[in-house]
Amino acid sequence: MTDSYRIIGAELSPFSVKVRSFFRFKAIPHQWISRSLKVQEEYGPLFKVPIIPLVVAPDGTAMQDSTPVMEALEQSFSEPSIHPSDPALFFLSCLLEEFADEWANKWMFHYRWAREVDQKNAAGRIVRMMKPEREESAEELEAMAEQIAGRMTNRVWFVGSNEVTAGQIESGFQDAMELLDRHLAERPYLLGERPCFGDFGLFGQIYNMTIDPTPAALVGARYQHVLAWTQRMLWPRQDGPYESWDSLAATLAPFLKDQVGHRFLPWSVANKSAIEGGQEEFSVELAGQTWTQKPQKYHAKSLQKLRDKYAALQDRGSLDQILAQVDCLEGVRSP
């Protein structure tokens, strides 16, 4: 029994640092425990699935999956809230969080394992994290790193990175950074002077890209406002209120339309249809280009949860106007 929560995670895990940032913002007492083989052995029985973060409550209850973890803790630690009181902004924040977990993750995973310099950097760091005692020889550790790099580069297909989509992922990422940088030039967080649900999700992915050589060079050289925001999100704080849509729209609407309305949601709908149709591969037109990949089964469930949040809102008048403006309305409606 302990008085604080324990977060078993890794700096190289976007979902781990997402949850850690949330705990820091809420000032929830916690311990950050870097995943290693010894830690894995100690906490192994608590893992329902072998993914991080694993959050262990003071009473020993274990939780996994960053989104439901944060949603559950928001009920227990309601202040400072990560949700705007305005129903339209609340849903847009949830939409951005879903976009981050399911689409921005493609940027992160692709860049981490697409080039040798990033592969070696990530694989080496994973080995040093999992075996901090370094009891093996340098040659043995290097062999482990090569094994990890080989295994992970063979898994990039899982997020949709392949010969057809690689260029689209990289150009789409740079388009997103251009739009996001303009937006963050005017405010410290996505929706104003305090972080929202969407900030935490997007931060986890982009922060991880700032610790990988290739995307770090891109962000550091071109997108200074995004870079400053990732550093701010390491220890986020409430400096003021959320803004209104009227003040956010000039710079947030272009990002939502280009990245969510023209890429993420059309892909989400096509992915869901492919799963329901039992397809082994599907293609969809995104932002004027053909995207082809194998279906991602988990995302069909998270898309439905997003649609359930939309359906649960009693007053959707202003929200529907915004969603129609950014070409997102049809994607969030259940058929």
Short mmCIF file of C-alpha atoms in Angstrom, two decimals:
data_model
loop_
_atom_site.label_atom_id
_atom_site.label_comp_id
_atom_site.label_asym_id
_atom_site.label_seq_id
_atom_site.Cartn_x
_atom_site.Cartn_y
_atom_site.Cartn_z
CA MET A 1 0.00 0.00 0.00
CA THR A 2 1.34 3.45 -0.90
CA ASP A 3 0.04 7.02 -0.68
CA SER A 4 0.76 7.84 -4.30
CA TYR A 5 -0.02 6.53 -7.74
CA ARG A 6 2.69 4.73 -9.68
CA ILE A 7 3.14 5.27 -13.42
CA ILE A 8 5.17 2.52 -15.07
CA GLY A 9 6.15 4.04 -18.38
CA ALA A 10 8.93 5.20 -20.65
CA GLU A 11 10.17 8.50 -22.02
CA LEU A 12 9.96 6.96 -25.50
CA SER A 13 6.28 6.10 -25.03
CA PRO A 14 3.99 8.94 -26.18
CA PHE A 15 1.11 7.55 -24.15
CA SER A 16 3.26 7.34 -21.01
CA VAL A 17 4.42 10.96 -21.13
CA LYS A 18 0.86 12.00 -22.00
CA VAL A 19 -0.38 10.49 -18.73
CA ARG A 20 2.58 11.84 -16.76
CA SER A 21 1.87 15.35 -18.02
CA PHE A 22 -1.75 14.95 -16.90
CA PHE A 23 -0.65 13.86 -13.40
CA ARG A 24 1.68 16.83 -13.16
CA PHE A 25 -1.02 19.28 -14.22
CA LYS A 26 -3.43 17.86 -11.66
CA ALA A 27 -0.71 17.74 -8.96
CA ILE A 28 -1.70 14.14 -8.25
CA PRO A 29 0.96 12.50 -6.03
CA HIS A 30 2.74 9.91 -8.14
CA GLN A 31 5.95 8.06 -8.81
CA TRP A 32 7.37 7.79 -12.32
CA ILE A 33 8.88 4.34 -12.69
CA SER A 34 10.86 3.76 -15.85
CA ARG A 35 10.07 0.42 -17.41
CA SER A 36 12.86 -2.14 -17.21
CA LEU A 37 13.03 -5.92 -17.17
CA LYS A 38 13.14 -5.92 -13.36
CA VAL A 39 10.17 -3.57 -13.16
CA GLN A 40 8.36 -5.74 -15.70
CA GLU A 41 8.88 -8.76 -13.47
CA GLU A 42 7.62 -6.89 -10.39
CA TYR A 43 4.51 -5.46 -12.00
CA GLY A 44 3.96 -8.20 -14.58
CA PRO A 45 0.86 -9.71 -12.91
CA LEU A 46 -0.89 -6.32 -13.15
CA PHE A 47 -0.52 -6.03 -16.93
CA LYS A 48 -3.68 -7.15 -18.72
CA VAL A 49 -1.93 -6.44 -22.01
CA PRO A 50 1.83 -5.82 -22.46
CA ILE A 51 1.57 -2.07 -23.09
CA ILE A 52 2.52 1.05 -21.16
CA PRO A 53 1.71 3.10 -19.30
CA LEU A 54 0.51 0.98 -16.43
CA VAL A 55 -0.99 3.15 -13.68
CA VAL A 56 -1.28 1.61 -10.23
CA ALA A 57 -3.54 3.41 -7.74
CA PRO A 58 -2.67 3.65 -4.03
CA ASP A 59 -5.09 0.79 -3.31
CA GLY A 60 -3.32 -1.43 -5.85
CA THR A 61 -5.89 -1.10 -8.64
CA ALA A 62 -4.17 -1.21 -12.04
CA MET A 63 -5.25 0.77 -15.10
CA GLN A 64 -4.04 0.79 -18.69
CA ASP A 65 -4.84 2.70 -21.89
CA SER A 66 -4.11 6.40 -21.54
CA THR A 67 -7.50 7.80 -22.56
CA PRO A 68 -9.70 5.83 -20.11
CA VAL A 69 -7.05 6.31 -17.40
CA MET A 70 -7.31 10.09 -17.75
CA GLU A 71 -11.09 10.00 -18.05
CA ALA A 72 -11.36 7.97 -14.83
CA LEU A 73 -8.98 10.19 -12.88
CA GLU A 74 -10.72 13.34 -14.13
CA GLN A 75 -13.75 12.15 -12.15
CA SER A 76 -11.70 11.84 -8.95
CA PHE A 77 -9.50 14.89 -9.48
CA SER A 78 -11.85 17.34 -11.15
CA GLU A 79 -9.82 20.50 -10.59
CA PRO A 80 -8.17 21.97 -12.48
CA SER A 81 -10.40 20.56 -15.19
CA ILE A 82 -9.04 19.59 -18.59
CA HIS A 83 -12.45 20.07 -20.18
CA PRO A 84 -13.94 23.39 -21.34
CA SER A 85 -17.46 24.06 -20.02
CA ASP A 86 -18.59 25.05 -23.51
CA PRO A 87 -20.04 21.86 -25.13
CA ALA A 88 -18.59 22.67 -28.57
CA LEU A 89 -15.07 23.23 -27.25
CA PHE A 90 -15.38 20.15 -25.03
CA PHE A 91 -16.07 17.97 -28.04
CA LEU A 92 -13.37 19.61 -30.18
CA SER A 93 -10.89 18.85 -27.39
CA CYS A 94 -12.00 15.19 -27.37
CA LEU A 95 -11.75 15.10 -31.16
CA LEU A 96 -8.18 16.43 -31.02
CA GLU A 97 -7.26 13.85 -28.39
CA GLU A 98 -8.58 11.05 -30.58
CA PHE A 99 -6.79 12.51 -33.60
CA ALA A 100 -3.55 12.54 -31.62
CA ASP A 101 -3.78 8.93 -30.43
CA GLU A 102 -4.79 7.47 -33.77
CA TRP A 103 -3.36 9.76 -36.47
CA ALA A 104 -0.47 11.75 -34.97
CA ASN A 105 0.83 8.41 -33.71
CA LYS A 106 1.43 7.54 -37.37
CA TRP A 107 3.83 10.48 -37.64
CA MET A 108 5.72 9.46 -34.53
CA PHE A 109 5.98 5.75 -35.30
CA HIS A 110 6.91 6.30 -38.94
CA TYR A 111 9.67 8.81 -38.27
CA ARG A 112 11.11 6.73 -35.42
CA TRP A 113 11.56 3.62 -37.55
CA ALA A 114 11.89 4.89 -41.14
CA ARG A 115 15.59 5.87 -41.16
CA GLU A 116 18.69 4.21 -39.81
CA VAL A 117 19.72 7.16 -37.62
CA ASP A 118 16.36 7.19 -35.85
CA GLN A 119 16.20 3.39 -35.61
CA LYS A 120 19.60 3.21 -33.91
CA ASN A 121 18.79 6.09 -31.59
CA ALA A 122 15.48 4.61 -30.44
CA ALA A 123 16.63 0.99 -30.24
CA GLY A 124 19.71 1.94 -28.23
CA ARG A 125 17.65 3.96 -25.78
CA ILE A 126 15.16 1.12 -25.37
CA VAL A 127 17.98 -1.32 -24.54
CA ARG A 128 19.49 1.10 -22.00
CA MET A 129 16.04 1.57 -20.43
CA MET A 130 15.18 -2.13 -20.24
CA LYS A 131 18.62 -3.13 -18.95
CA PRO A 132 19.91 -0.14 -16.95
CA GLU A 133 22.48 -2.25 -15.09
CA ARG A 134 24.19 -3.04 -18.41
CA GLU A 135 25.49 -6.37 -17.19
CA GLU A 136 25.98 -7.54 -20.78
CA SER A 137 28.95 -6.61 -22.92
CA ALA A 138 28.81 -3.72 -25.38
CA GLU A 139 28.58 -6.24 -28.21
CA GLU A 140 25.63 -8.01 -26.58
CA LEU A 141 23.80 -4.73 -25.98
CA GLU A 142 24.38 -3.68 -29.58
CA ALA A 143 22.99 -7.01 -30.78
CA MET A 144 19.90 -6.46 -28.65
CA ALA A 145 19.45 -2.99 -30.16
CA GLU A 146 19.74 -4.41 -33.67
CA GLN A 147 17.12 -7.03 -32.83
CA ILE A 148 14.72 -4.37 -31.52
CA ALA A 149 15.26 -2.16 -34.56
CA GLY A 150 14.61 -5.08 -36.89
CA ARG A 151 11.44 -6.06 -35.10
CA MET A 152 10.04 -2.53 -34.98
CA THR A 153 10.85 -1.62 -38.59
CA ASN A 154 8.88 -4.70 -39.61
CA ARG A 155 5.88 -3.37 -37.68
CA VAL A 156 5.51 0.09 -39.25
CA TRP A 157 2.74 -1.35 -41.43
CA PHE A 158 0.62 -1.51 -38.29
CA VAL A 159 0.16 2.27 -38.24
CA GLY A 160 -0.14 2.46 -42.02
CA SER A 161 3.44 3.35 -42.95
CA ASN A 162 4.43 1.71 -46.24
CA GLU A 163 5.82 2.56 -49.66
CA VAL A 164 2.54 4.17 -50.68
CA THR A 165 1.96 6.25 -47.55
CA ALA A 166 5.47 7.18 -46.33
CA GLY A 167 5.63 10.41 -48.32
CA GLN A 168 2.07 11.30 -47.33
CA ILE A 169 2.87 10.85 -43.65
CA GLU A 170 5.90 13.12 -43.83
CA SER A 171 4.31 15.84 -45.95
CA GLY A 172 1.14 15.65 -43.84
CA PHE A 173 3.21 16.05 -40.68
CA GLN A 174 4.93 19.14 -42.02
CA ASP A 175 1.58 20.60 -43.13
CA ALA A 176 0.28 19.99 -39.62
CA MET A 177 3.28 21.64 -38.01
CA GLU A 178 2.93 24.74 -40.19
CA LEU A 179 -0.70 25.14 -39.15
CA LEU A 180 -0.12 24.27 -35.51
CA ASP A 181 2.83 26.64 -35.24
CA ARG A 182 0.68 29.55 -36.43
CA HIS A 183 -2.01 28.63 -33.94
CA LEU A 184 0.37 28.31 -30.98
CA ALA A 185 2.04 31.62 -31.84
CA GLU A 186 -1.07 33.28 -30.40
CA ARG A 187 -1.65 31.24 -27.21
CA PRO A 188 0.20 28.86 -24.86
CA TYR A 189 -2.17 25.88 -25.33
CA LEU A 190 -4.55 24.58 -27.98
CA LEU A 191 -7.67 26.23 -26.58
CA GLY A 192 -6.23 29.13 -24.65
CA GLU A 193 -4.33 29.67 -21.42
CA ARG A 194 -4.79 26.22 -19.94
CA PRO A 195 -4.34 22.72 -21.40
CA CYS A 196 -7.28 20.64 -22.57
CA PHE A 197 -7.69 16.92 -23.23
CA GLY A 198 -6.40 17.43 -26.76
CA ASP A 199 -3.18 19.08 -25.57
CA PHE A 200 -2.14 16.02 -23.61
CA GLY A 201 -2.74 13.61 -26.48
CA LEU A 202 -0.99 15.70 -29.11
CA PHE A 203 1.87 16.54 -26.77
CA GLY A 204 2.69 12.88 -26.18
CA GLN A 205 3.21 12.23 -29.89
CA ILE A 206 5.04 15.44 -30.84
CA TYR A 207 7.23 15.49 -27.74
CA ASN A 208 8.45 12.02 -28.65
CA MET A 209 9.29 13.32 -32.10
CA THR A 210 11.45 16.01 -30.52
CA ILE A 211 13.65 13.31 -28.96
CA ASP A 212 14.18 11.44 -32.27
CA PRO A 213 16.91 12.88 -34.55
CA THR A 214 15.08 13.46 -37.85
CA PRO A 215 11.78 14.95 -36.66
CA ALA A 216 13.59 16.82 -33.86
CA ALA A 217 15.66 18.62 -36.47
CA LEU A 218 12.52 19.56 -38.40
CA VAL A 219 10.62 20.85 -35.38
CA GLY A 220 13.62 22.60 -33.88
CA ALA A 221 14.56 24.38 -37.09
CA ARG A 222 11.13 25.38 -38.37
CA TYR A 223 8.44 25.27 -35.70
CA GLN A 224 9.59 27.20 -32.66
CA HIS A 225 6.12 27.76 -31.22
CA VAL A 226 5.38 24.03 -31.38
CA LEU A 227 8.71 23.29 -29.72
CA ALA A 228 8.02 25.78 -26.93
CA TRP A 229 4.59 24.23 -26.40
CA THR A 230 6.07 20.72 -26.02
CA GLN A 231 8.41 22.05 -23.34
CA ARG A 232 5.52 23.85 -21.64
CA MET A 233 3.50 20.63 -21.65
CA LEU A 234 6.16 18.80 -19.67
CA TRP A 235 4.88 20.74 -16.63
CA PRO A 236 1.61 22.31 -17.82
CA ARG A 237 -0.25 24.81 -15.71
CA GLN A 238 -3.42 26.86 -15.63
CA ASP A 239 -2.55 30.44 -16.52
CA GLY A 240 -6.02 31.62 -17.44
CA PRO A 241 -9.29 30.63 -19.13
CA TYR A 242 -10.12 28.79 -22.31
CA GLU A 243 -10.87 31.05 -25.26
CA SER A 244 -14.09 31.18 -27.26
CA TRP A 245 -14.40 29.55 -30.66
CA ASP A 246 -14.61 33.02 -32.22
CA SER A 247 -11.09 33.83 -31.03
CA LEU A 248 -9.70 30.37 -31.84
CA ALA A 249 -11.27 29.88 -35.26
CA ALA A 250 -8.85 31.89 -37.42
CA THR A 251 -5.96 29.51 -36.75
CA LEU A 252 -7.56 26.37 -35.30
CA ALA A 253 -10.16 25.89 -38.04
CA PRO A 254 -7.50 25.46 -40.80
CA PHE A 255 -5.74 22.81 -38.72
CA LEU A 256 -8.98 20.94 -38.00
CA LYS A 257 -10.10 21.07 -41.62
CA ASP A 258 -6.81 19.97 -43.18
CA GLN A 259 -5.73 17.37 -40.64
CA VAL A 260 -8.94 16.05 -39.08
CA GLY A 261 -11.58 16.75 -41.70
CA HIS A 262 -9.57 15.84 -44.79
CA ARG A 263 -7.27 13.12 -43.41
CA PHE A 264 -8.10 11.59 -40.05
CA LEU A 265 -11.88 11.22 -40.16
CA PRO A 266 -12.11 9.96 -43.77
CA TRP A 267 -9.44 7.40 -42.87
CA SER A 268 -11.33 6.49 -39.68
CA VAL A 269 -14.56 5.83 -41.55
CA ALA A 270 -12.80 3.82 -44.27
CA ASN A 271 -10.89 1.82 -41.63
CA LYS A 272 -14.14 0.98 -39.83
CA SER A 273 -15.81 -0.08 -43.07
CA ALA A 274 -12.83 -2.29 -43.96
CA ILE A 275 -13.02 -4.06 -40.59
CA GLU A 276 -16.76 -4.58 -40.89
CA GLY A 277 -16.29 -5.91 -44.43
CA GLY A 278 -13.51 -8.29 -43.43
CA GLN A 279 -11.00 -6.64 -45.77
CA GLU A 280 -7.31 -7.35 -45.37
CA GLU A 281 -6.38 -4.01 -46.92
CA PHE A 282 -8.22 -0.84 -47.86
CA SER A 283 -7.62 2.36 -49.84
CA VAL A 284 -9.13 5.81 -49.32
CA GLU A 285 -8.58 9.26 -50.82
CA LEU A 286 -7.09 11.62 -48.24
CA ALA A 287 -6.26 15.23 -49.08
CA GLY A 288 -6.20 14.34 -52.78
CA GLN A 289 -3.95 11.27 -52.49
CA THR A 290 -4.64 7.55 -52.24
CA TRP A 291 -3.87 6.04 -48.85
CA THR A 292 -3.53 2.24 -48.60
CA GLN A 293 -3.01 0.12 -45.48
CA LYS A 294 -4.19 -2.86 -43.45
CA PRO A 295 -7.11 -2.08 -41.08
CA GLN A 296 -6.43 -1.08 -37.47
CA LYS A 297 -8.96 -3.00 -35.40
CA TYR A 298 -8.68 -1.04 -32.16
CA HIS A 299 -9.47 2.26 -33.80
CA ALA A 300 -12.96 1.17 -34.85
CA LYS A 301 -13.79 0.95 -31.14
CA SER A 302 -12.31 4.33 -30.27
CA LEU A 303 -14.12 5.93 -33.22
CA GLN A 304 -17.39 4.61 -31.84
CA LYS A 305 -16.57 6.03 -28.40
CA LEU A 306 -15.94 9.42 -30.02
CA ARG A 307 -19.27 9.19 -31.82
CA ASP A 308 -20.95 8.25 -28.55
CA LYS A 309 -19.55 11.42 -26.96
CA TYR A 310 -20.96 13.45 -29.82
CA ALA A 311 -24.37 11.77 -29.55
CA ALA A 312 -24.47 12.33 -25.78
CA LEU A 313 -24.29 16.11 -26.14
CA GLN A 314 -27.74 17.61 -25.72
CA ASP A 315 -26.95 20.95 -27.33
CA ARG A 316 -25.09 20.44 -30.60
CA GLY A 317 -26.24 23.52 -32.48
CA SER A 318 -23.06 25.58 -32.39
CA LEU A 319 -20.90 22.45 -32.49
CA ASP A 320 -22.55 21.21 -35.69
CA GLN A 321 -21.90 24.57 -37.33
CA ILE A 322 -18.21 24.37 -36.40
CA LEU A 323 -17.88 20.72 -37.46
CA ALA A 324 -19.54 21.48 -40.80
CA GLN A 325 -17.17 24.40 -41.30
CA VAL A 326 -14.12 22.15 -40.86
CA ASP A 327 -15.57 19.15 -42.78
CA CYS A 328 -15.81 16.97 -39.69
CA LEU A 329 -19.56 16.67 -39.16
CA GLU A 330 -20.27 13.53 -41.15
CA GLY A 331 -17.30 11.70 -39.70
CA VAL A 332 -18.45 12.05 -36.09
CA ARG A 333 -22.08 11.13 -36.73
CA SER A 334 -23.03 7.50 -36.38
CA PRO A 335 -24.69 6.21 -39.58
#
